[in-house]
CSV table of C-alpha atoms in Angstrom, one decimal:
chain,number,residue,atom,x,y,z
T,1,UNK,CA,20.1,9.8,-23.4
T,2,UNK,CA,16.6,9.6,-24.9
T,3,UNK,CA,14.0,12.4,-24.1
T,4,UNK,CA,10.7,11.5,-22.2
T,5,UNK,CA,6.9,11.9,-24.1
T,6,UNK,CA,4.0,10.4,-23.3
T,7,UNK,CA,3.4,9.2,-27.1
T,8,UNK,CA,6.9,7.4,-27.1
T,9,UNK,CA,8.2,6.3,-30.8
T,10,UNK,CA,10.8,4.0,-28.6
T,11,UNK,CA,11.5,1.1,-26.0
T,12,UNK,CA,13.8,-0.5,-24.1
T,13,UNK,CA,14.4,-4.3,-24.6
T,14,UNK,CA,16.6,-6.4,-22.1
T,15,UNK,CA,18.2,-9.7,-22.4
T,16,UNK,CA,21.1,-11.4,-20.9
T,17,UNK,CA,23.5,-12.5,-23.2
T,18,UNK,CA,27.0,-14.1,-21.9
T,19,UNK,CA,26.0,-13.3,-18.6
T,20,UNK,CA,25.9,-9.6,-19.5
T,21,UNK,CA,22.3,-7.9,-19.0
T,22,UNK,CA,22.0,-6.0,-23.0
T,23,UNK,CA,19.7,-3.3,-23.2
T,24,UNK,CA,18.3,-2.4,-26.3
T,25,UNK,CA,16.3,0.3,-27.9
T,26,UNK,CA,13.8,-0.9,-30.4
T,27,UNK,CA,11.6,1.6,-32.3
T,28,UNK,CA,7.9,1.5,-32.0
T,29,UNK,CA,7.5,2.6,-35.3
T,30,UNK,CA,9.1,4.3,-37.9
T,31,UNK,CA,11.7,6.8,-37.2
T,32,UNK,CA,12.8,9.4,-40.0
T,33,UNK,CA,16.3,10.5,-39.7
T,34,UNK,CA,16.8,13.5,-37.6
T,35,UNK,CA,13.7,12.7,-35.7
T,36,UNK,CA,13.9,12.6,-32.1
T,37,UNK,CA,13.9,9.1,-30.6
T,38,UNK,CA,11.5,9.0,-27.2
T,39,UNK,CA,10.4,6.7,-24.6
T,40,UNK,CA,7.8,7.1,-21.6
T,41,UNK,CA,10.2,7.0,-18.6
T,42,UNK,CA,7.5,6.3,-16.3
T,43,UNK,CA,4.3,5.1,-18.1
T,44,UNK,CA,0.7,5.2,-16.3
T,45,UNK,CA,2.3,7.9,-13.4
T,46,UNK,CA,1.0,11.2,-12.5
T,47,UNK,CA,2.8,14.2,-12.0
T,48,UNK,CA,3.7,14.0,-8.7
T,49,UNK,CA,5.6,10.6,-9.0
T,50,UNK,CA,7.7,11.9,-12.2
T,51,UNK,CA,8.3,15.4,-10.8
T,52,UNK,CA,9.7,13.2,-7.4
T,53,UNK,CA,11.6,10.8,-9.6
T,54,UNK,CA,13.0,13.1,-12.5
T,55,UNK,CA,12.1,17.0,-11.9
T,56,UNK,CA,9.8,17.8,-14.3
T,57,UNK,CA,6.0,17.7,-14.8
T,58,UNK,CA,4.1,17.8,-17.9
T,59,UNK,CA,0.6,20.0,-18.8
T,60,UNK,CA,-0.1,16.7,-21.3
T,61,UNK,CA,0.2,13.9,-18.6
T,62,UNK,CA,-2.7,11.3,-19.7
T,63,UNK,CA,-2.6,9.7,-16.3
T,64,UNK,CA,-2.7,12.6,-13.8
T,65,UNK,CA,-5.7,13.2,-11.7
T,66,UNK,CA,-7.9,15.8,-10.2
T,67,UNK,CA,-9.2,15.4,-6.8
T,68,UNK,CA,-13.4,15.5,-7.8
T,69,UNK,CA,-15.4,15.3,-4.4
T,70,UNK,CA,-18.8,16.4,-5.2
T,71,UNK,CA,-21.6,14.2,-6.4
T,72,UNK,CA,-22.2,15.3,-9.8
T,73,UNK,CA,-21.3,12.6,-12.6
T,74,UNK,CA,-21.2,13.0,-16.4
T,75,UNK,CA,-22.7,10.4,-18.8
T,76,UNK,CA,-19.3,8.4,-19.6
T,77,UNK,CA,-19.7,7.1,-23.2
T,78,UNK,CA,-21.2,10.1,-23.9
T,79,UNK,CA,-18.4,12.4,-22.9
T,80,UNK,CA,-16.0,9.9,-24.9
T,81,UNK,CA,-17.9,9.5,-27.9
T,82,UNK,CA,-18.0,13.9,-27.9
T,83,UNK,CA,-14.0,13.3,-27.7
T,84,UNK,CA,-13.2,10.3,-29.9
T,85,UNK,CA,-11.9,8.6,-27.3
T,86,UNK,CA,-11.6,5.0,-27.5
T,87,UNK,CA,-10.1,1.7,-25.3
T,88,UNK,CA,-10.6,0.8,-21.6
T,89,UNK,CA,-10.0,3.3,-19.1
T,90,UNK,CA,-6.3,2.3,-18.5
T,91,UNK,CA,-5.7,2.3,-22.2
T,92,UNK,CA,-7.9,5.8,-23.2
T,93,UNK,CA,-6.2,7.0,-26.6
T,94,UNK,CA,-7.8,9.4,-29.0
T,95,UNK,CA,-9.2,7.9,-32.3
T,96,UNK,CA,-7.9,10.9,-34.7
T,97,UNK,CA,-9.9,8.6,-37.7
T,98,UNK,CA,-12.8,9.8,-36.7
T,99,UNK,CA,-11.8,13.3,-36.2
T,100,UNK,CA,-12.1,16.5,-38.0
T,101,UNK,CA,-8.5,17.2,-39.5
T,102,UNK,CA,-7.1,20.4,-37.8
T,103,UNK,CA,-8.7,19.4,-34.5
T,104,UNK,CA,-6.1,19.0,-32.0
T,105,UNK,CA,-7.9,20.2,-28.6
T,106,UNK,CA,-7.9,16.4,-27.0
T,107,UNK,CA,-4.5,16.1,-26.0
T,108,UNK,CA,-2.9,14.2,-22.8
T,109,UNK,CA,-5.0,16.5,-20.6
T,110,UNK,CA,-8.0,15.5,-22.0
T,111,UNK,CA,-7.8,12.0,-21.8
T,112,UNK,CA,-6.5,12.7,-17.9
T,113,UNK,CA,-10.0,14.3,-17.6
T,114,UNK,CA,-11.6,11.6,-19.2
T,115,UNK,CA,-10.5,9.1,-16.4
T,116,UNK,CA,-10.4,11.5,-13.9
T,117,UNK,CA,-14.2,13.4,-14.1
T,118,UNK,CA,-16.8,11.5,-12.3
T,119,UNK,CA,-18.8,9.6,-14.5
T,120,UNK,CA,-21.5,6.9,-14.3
T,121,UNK,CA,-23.1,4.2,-17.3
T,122,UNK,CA,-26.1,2.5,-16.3
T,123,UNK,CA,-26.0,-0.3,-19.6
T,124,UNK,CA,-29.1,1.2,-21.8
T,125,UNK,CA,-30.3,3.7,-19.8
T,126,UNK,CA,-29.5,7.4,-21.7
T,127,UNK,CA,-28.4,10.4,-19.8
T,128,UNK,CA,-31.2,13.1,-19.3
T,129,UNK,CA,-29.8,16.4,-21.4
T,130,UNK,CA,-30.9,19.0,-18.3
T,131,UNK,CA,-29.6,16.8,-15.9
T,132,UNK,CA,-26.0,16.3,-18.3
T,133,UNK,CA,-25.8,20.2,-18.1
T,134,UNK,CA,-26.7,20.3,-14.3
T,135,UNK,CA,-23.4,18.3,-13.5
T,136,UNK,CA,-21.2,20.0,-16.3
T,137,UNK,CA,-21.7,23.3,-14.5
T,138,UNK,CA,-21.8,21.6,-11.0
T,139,UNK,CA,-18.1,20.1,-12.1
T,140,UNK,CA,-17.1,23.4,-13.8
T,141,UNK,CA,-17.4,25.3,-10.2
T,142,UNK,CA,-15.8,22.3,-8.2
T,143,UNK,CA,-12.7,23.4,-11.0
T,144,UNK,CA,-13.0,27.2,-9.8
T,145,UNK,CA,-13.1,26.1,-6.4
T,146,UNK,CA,-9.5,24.0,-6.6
T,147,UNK,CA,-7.8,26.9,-9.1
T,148,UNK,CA,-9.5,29.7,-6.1
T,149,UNK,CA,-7.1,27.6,-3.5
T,150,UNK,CA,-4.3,28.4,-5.6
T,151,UNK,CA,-1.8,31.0,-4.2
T,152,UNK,CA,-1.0,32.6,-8.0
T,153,UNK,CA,-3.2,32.3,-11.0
T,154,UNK,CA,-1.8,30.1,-14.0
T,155,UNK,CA,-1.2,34.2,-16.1
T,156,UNK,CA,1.1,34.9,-12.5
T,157,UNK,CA,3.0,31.7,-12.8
T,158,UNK,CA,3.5,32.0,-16.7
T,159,UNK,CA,4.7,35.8,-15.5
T,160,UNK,CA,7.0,34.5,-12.8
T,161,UNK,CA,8.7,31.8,-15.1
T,162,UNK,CA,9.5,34.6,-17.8
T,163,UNK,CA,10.8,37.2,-15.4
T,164,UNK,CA,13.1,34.7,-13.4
T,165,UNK,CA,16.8,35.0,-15.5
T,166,UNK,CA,18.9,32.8,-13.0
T,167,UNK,CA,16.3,30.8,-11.0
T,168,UNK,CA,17.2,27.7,-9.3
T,169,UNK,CA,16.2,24.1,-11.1
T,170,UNK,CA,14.1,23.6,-8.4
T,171,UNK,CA,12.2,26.6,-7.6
T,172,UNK,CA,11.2,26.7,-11.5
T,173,UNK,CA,10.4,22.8,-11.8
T,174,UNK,CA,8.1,23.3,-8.6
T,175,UNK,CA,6.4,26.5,-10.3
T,176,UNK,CA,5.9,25.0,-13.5
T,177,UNK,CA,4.4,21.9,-11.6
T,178,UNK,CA,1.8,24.5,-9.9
T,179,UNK,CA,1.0,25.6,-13.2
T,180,UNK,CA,0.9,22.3,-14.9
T,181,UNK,CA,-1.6,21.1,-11.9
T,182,UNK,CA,-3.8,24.2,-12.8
T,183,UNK,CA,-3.4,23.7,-16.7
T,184,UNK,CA,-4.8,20.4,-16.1
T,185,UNK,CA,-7.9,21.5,-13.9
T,186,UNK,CA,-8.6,24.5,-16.9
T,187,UNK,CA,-8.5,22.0,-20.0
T,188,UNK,CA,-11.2,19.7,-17.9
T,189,UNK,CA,-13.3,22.9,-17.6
T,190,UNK,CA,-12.8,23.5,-21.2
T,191,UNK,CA,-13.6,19.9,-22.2
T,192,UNK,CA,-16.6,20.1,-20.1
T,193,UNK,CA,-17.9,23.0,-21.9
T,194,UNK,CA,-17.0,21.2,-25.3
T,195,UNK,CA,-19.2,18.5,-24.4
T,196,UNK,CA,-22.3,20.4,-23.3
T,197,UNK,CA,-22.2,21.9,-26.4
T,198,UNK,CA,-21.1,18.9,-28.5
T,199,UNK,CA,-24.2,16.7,-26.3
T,200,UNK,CA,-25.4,13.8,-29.2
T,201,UNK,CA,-29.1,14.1,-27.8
């Protein structure tokens, strides 16, 4: 049984041989002994379709989403370039060269919130700083709108996972998928505030 992680060190590979279907597990790179071997049991799926499929949810999903429907947008190379992230939008991933060592803030979540906020590019036309920060805080309160709808706060849920001694698989995977939902929605908030600080104009 191999664990699930977003950043898997593992796959399967399948062939028939003999008329048998052989599965194999190849590492992805290299694995030091002792060291957990993972794969990505559903890769490019939000929450909702792994918490159906396997029962659990993750705060670090890359590929969840959150529900924007306002008409504010944030400059999109601009918010990457603050990040470091790099790739197409189905292949987003975090280029740690170009990073400050020790900074580990853009995570899973962030990338999420990279394809998630709305954004536009207009080829060579740069973003306006006042109107950047107009949508940051315009997104920012569309995030404390969706948390507001929520019937505990993330502190409550964090509170009621601790306290519970016996609780059923269920009721906890369904509380920690609240929280992981509201998790999500914070760390965008967060990165938006990072990049109206972090502006390169």
């Amino acid at each position: 049984m191999l664990n699930h992680s977003f950043e898997p060190n593992c796959f399967f590979h399948w062939r028939f041989k003999d008329r048998m279907l052989e599965v194999m597990i190849n590492a992805g790179q290299h694995i030091k002994k002792g060291e957990e071997m993972t794969i990505n049991y559903m890769n490019g799926q939000r929450n909702n379709a792994i918490m159906q499929r396997y029962g659990f949810s993750s705060p670090l999903n890359p590929w969840d989403v959150i529900p924007f429907s306002g008409n504010a947008r944030v400059h999109l190379d601009s918010f990457l370039s603050v990040f470091n992230i790099s790739g197409l939008p189905e292949e987003y991933y975090h280029n740690s060269q170009l990073s400050d060592k020790g900074d580990t803030f853009v995570d899973g979540a962030v990338i999420a919130a990279a394809r998630t906020l709305p954004t536009w590019s207009d080829g060579d036309m740069p973003p306006v700083p006042s109107t950047e920060r107009r949508a940051v805080r315009e997104l920012q309160q569309e995030c404390q709108q969706m948390l507001a709808k929520f019937p505990t706060t993330s502190k409550e849920d964090e509170q009621l996972l601790d306290s519970m001694t016996e609780a059923r698989r269920t009721l906890e995977a369904a509380i920690k998928y609240r929280l992981h939902r509201k998790l999500l929605i914070q760390k965008a908030m967060q990165a938006l505030e990072i990049y109206q600080e972090r502006m390169l104009f």
